[in-house]
Tab-separated table of C-alpha atoms in Angstrom:
chain	number	residue	atom	x	y	z
A	1	UNK	CA	-49.268	4.061	-27.339
A	2	UNK	CA	-50.222	5.110	-30.823
A	3	UNK	CA	-53.412	6.463	-32.300
A	4	UNK	CA	-55.222	4.286	-34.834
A	5	UNK	CA	-58.708	5.246	-36.115
A	6	UNK	CA	-58.992	7.784	-33.302
A	7	UNK	CA	-58.203	5.256	-30.548
A	8	UNK	CA	-55.060	4.653	-28.534
A	9	UNK	CA	-53.493	1.303	-29.333
A	10	UNK	CA	-50.412	-0.500	-28.089
A	11	UNK	CA	-47.780	-1.830	-30.458
A	12	UNK	CA	-48.284	-5.482	-31.276
A	13	UNK	CA	-46.301	-8.338	-29.822
A	14	UNK	CA	-42.531	-8.255	-30.283
A	15	UNK	CA	-39.862	-10.879	-30.454
A	16	UNK	CA	-36.243	-10.554	-29.478
A	17	UNK	CA	-33.606	-11.937	-31.836
A	18	UNK	CA	-30.010	-12.338	-30.665
A	19	UNK	CA	-27.375	-10.627	-32.785
A	20	UNK	CA	-23.959	-12.093	-33.488
A	21	UNK	CA	-21.067	-10.046	-32.131
A	22	UNK	CA	-19.964	-8.625	-35.496
A	23	UNK	CA	-23.476	-7.372	-36.336
A	24	UNK	CA	-23.865	-5.998	-32.800
A	25	UNK	CA	-20.568	-4.090	-33.055
A	26	UNK	CA	-21.521	-2.782	-36.514
A	27	UNK	CA	-24.808	-1.434	-35.120
A	28	UNK	CA	-23.028	0.147	-32.148
A	29	UNK	CA	-20.761	1.941	-34.620
A	30	UNK	CA	-23.778	3.267	-36.546
A	31	UNK	CA	-24.837	5.590	-33.700
A	32	UNK	CA	-22.919	8.238	-31.780
A	33	UNK	CA	-24.601	8.128	-28.365
A	34	UNK	CA	-24.252	5.423	-25.743
A	35	UNK	CA	-23.943	4.852	-22.019
A	36	UNK	CA	-20.799	3.820	-20.187
A	37	UNK	CA	-21.153	1.764	-17.022
A	38	UNK	CA	-18.266	1.708	-14.551
A	39	UNK	CA	-17.710	1.367	-10.828
A	40	UNK	CA	-17.579	4.394	-8.560
A	41	UNK	CA	-17.318	3.939	-4.776
A	42	UNK	CA	-17.996	0.213	-5.316
A	43	UNK	CA	-21.328	0.940	-7.015
A	44	UNK	CA	-22.304	0.928	-10.691
A	45	UNK	CA	-22.407	4.341	-12.341
A	46	UNK	CA	-23.953	5.076	-15.741
A	47	UNK	CA	-23.168	8.134	-17.870
A	48	UNK	CA	-24.404	9.063	-21.351
A	49	UNK	CA	-21.497	9.840	-23.689
A	50	UNK	CA	-20.818	10.148	-27.378
A	51	UNK	CA	-18.412	7.750	-29.021
A	52	UNK	CA	-16.710	6.605	-32.197
A	53	UNK	CA	-15.783	3.084	-33.164
A	54	UNK	CA	-12.132	2.776	-34.225
A	55	UNK	CA	-10.658	-0.571	-35.296
A	56	UNK	CA	-13.170	-2.468	-33.172
A	57	UNK	CA	-12.582	-0.287	-30.083
A	58	UNK	CA	-15.015	2.198	-28.569
A	59	UNK	CA	-13.468	5.630	-28.019
A	60	UNK	CA	-14.944	8.285	-25.734
A	61	UNK	CA	-13.591	11.641	-24.632
A	62	UNK	CA	-13.348	12.621	-20.993
A	63	UNK	CA	-11.800	15.297	-18.818
A	64	UNK	CA	-9.655	15.743	-15.739
A	65	UNK	CA	-11.511	15.121	-12.512
A	66	UNK	CA	-13.920	12.464	-13.698
A	67	UNK	CA	-13.986	9.154	-11.879
A	68	UNK	CA	-13.514	7.325	-15.174
A	69	UNK	CA	-10.359	9.305	-15.992
A	70	UNK	CA	-8.972	8.566	-12.524
A	71	UNK	CA	-9.837	4.860	-12.683
A	72	UNK	CA	-8.301	4.346	-16.107
A	73	UNK	CA	-5.180	6.293	-15.119
A	74	UNK	CA	-4.565	4.263	-11.943
A	75	UNK	CA	-5.471	0.836	-13.241
A	76	UNK	CA	-3.313	-2.254	-13.622
A	77	UNK	CA	-2.156	-3.368	-17.098
A	78	UNK	CA	-5.461	-5.122	-17.809
A	79	UNK	CA	-7.439	-1.900	-17.483
A	80	UNK	CA	-10.682	-1.251	-15.675
A	81	UNK	CA	-13.763	-3.342	-16.480
A	82	UNK	CA	-16.609	-1.365	-18.033
A	83	UNK	CA	-19.755	-1.993	-20.015
A	84	UNK	CA	-20.919	0.165	-22.884
A	85	UNK	CA	-24.498	0.178	-24.138
A	86	UNK	CA	-26.017	1.789	-27.205
A	87	UNK	CA	-29.376	1.338	-28.865
A	88	UNK	CA	-31.834	2.594	-31.420
A	89	UNK	CA	-35.366	1.725	-30.335
A	90	UNK	CA	-38.362	3.559	-31.752
A	91	UNK	CA	-40.449	4.890	-28.839
A	92	UNK	CA	-43.713	4.392	-30.730
A	93	UNK	CA	-43.260	1.001	-32.375
A	94	UNK	CA	-40.827	-0.436	-29.821
A	95	UNK	CA	-38.791	-1.839	-32.713
A	96	UNK	CA	-35.019	-1.532	-32.985
A	97	UNK	CA	-31.902	-2.925	-31.383
A	98	UNK	CA	-29.764	-2.765	-28.244
A	99	UNK	CA	-26.084	-3.684	-27.885
A	100	UNK	CA	-23.855	-4.125	-24.813
A	101	UNK	CA	-20.072	-4.323	-25.089
A	102	UNK	CA	-18.119	-5.413	-22.019
A	103	UNK	CA	-14.366	-5.100	-21.791
A	104	UNK	CA	-11.407	-3.220	-20.422
A	105	UNK	CA	-10.988	0.548	-20.587
A	106	UNK	CA	-7.606	2.263	-20.823
A	107	UNK	CA	-6.628	5.900	-20.932
A	108	UNK	CA	-5.207	6.783	-24.350
A	109	UNK	CA	-1.745	8.239	-23.763
A	110	UNK	CA	-0.209	8.420	-27.247
A	111	UNK	CA	-0.192	12.115	-28.319
A	112	UNK	CA	-0.835	11.290	-31.998
A	113	UNK	CA	-3.829	9.113	-31.133
A	114	UNK	CA	-5.208	11.802	-28.811
A	115	UNK	CA	-4.929	14.389	-31.581
A	116	UNK	CA	-6.708	12.067	-34.018
A	117	UNK	CA	-9.509	11.319	-31.543
A	118	UNK	CA	-9.982	15.021	-30.783
A	119	UNK	CA	-10.557	15.563	-34.503
A	120	UNK	CA	-12.937	12.582	-34.789
A	121	UNK	CA	-14.988	13.015	-31.622
A	122	UNK	CA	-16.464	16.338	-30.565
A	123	UNK	CA	-17.848	16.679	-27.015
A	124	UNK	CA	-21.501	17.570	-26.653
A	125	UNK	CA	-20.901	19.725	-23.598
A	126	UNK	CA	-18.926	22.944	-23.357
A	127	UNK	CA	-16.032	21.611	-21.386
A	128	UNK	CA	-12.421	20.898	-22.122
A	129	UNK	CA	-12.067	17.209	-22.871
A	130	UNK	CA	-8.321	16.579	-22.863
A	131	UNK	CA	-8.471	12.815	-22.424
A	132	UNK	CA	-9.711	9.842	-24.395
A	133	UNK	CA	-10.602	6.388	-23.135
A	134	UNK	CA	-10.373	3.274	-25.301
A	135	UNK	CA	-12.659	0.356	-24.543
A	136	UNK	CA	-11.524	-2.961	-25.999
A	137	UNK	CA	-14.666	-5.077	-26.009
A	138	UNK	CA	-14.172	-8.702	-24.991
A	139	UNK	CA	-17.858	-9.592	-25.043
A	140	UNK	CA	-20.345	-7.981	-27.432
A	141	UNK	CA	-23.985	-9.003	-27.263
A	142	UNK	CA	-27.111	-7.547	-28.750
A	143	UNK	CA	-30.740	-8.031	-29.577
A	144	UNK	CA	-33.012	-6.844	-32.330
A	145	UNK	CA	-36.654	-6.177	-31.396
A	146	UNK	CA	-38.901	-7.225	-34.258
A	147	UNK	CA	-42.596	-7.571	-34.869
A	148	UNK	CA	-43.960	-11.033	-34.258
A	149	UNK	CA	-45.328	-12.637	-37.387
A	150	UNK	CA	-49.103	-12.561	-37.133
A	151	UNK	CA	-51.292	-15.370	-38.425
A	152	UNK	CA	-53.177	-14.592	-41.630
A	153	UNK	CA	-56.554	-12.925	-41.117
A	154	UNK	CA	-55.610	-10.966	-37.972
């Protein structure tokens, strides 16, 4: 709701426009907060995390003891299937975008890459984050929420 002339009003009608995968990935890289979705005890689990985009891959930091660290450590060569979602939607106008990247996550094991990612990506919580996970997106989809064109005179 917003206030217009002293009255509460709702944002006008919206339309959803599909984004191509390159635009969707570019938008995902323009923000630092997202949500990773993975399986824990055969059920979907969602966690907010910060990320960087590096050569088309989504990089997040993690720590020992997390289910995601364990899953990516014990996975087969393909990796573990995850989804990653990020968005920027204005809470008042309801305009913005949302992107979902689905792919395989792997634990980053190369010491030089880990050092580089530690310098690029700073955890938001006070906890030692010794690990990094790389998500290679196979499917990237997104939408942009836009105002619907209104007829003249309205």
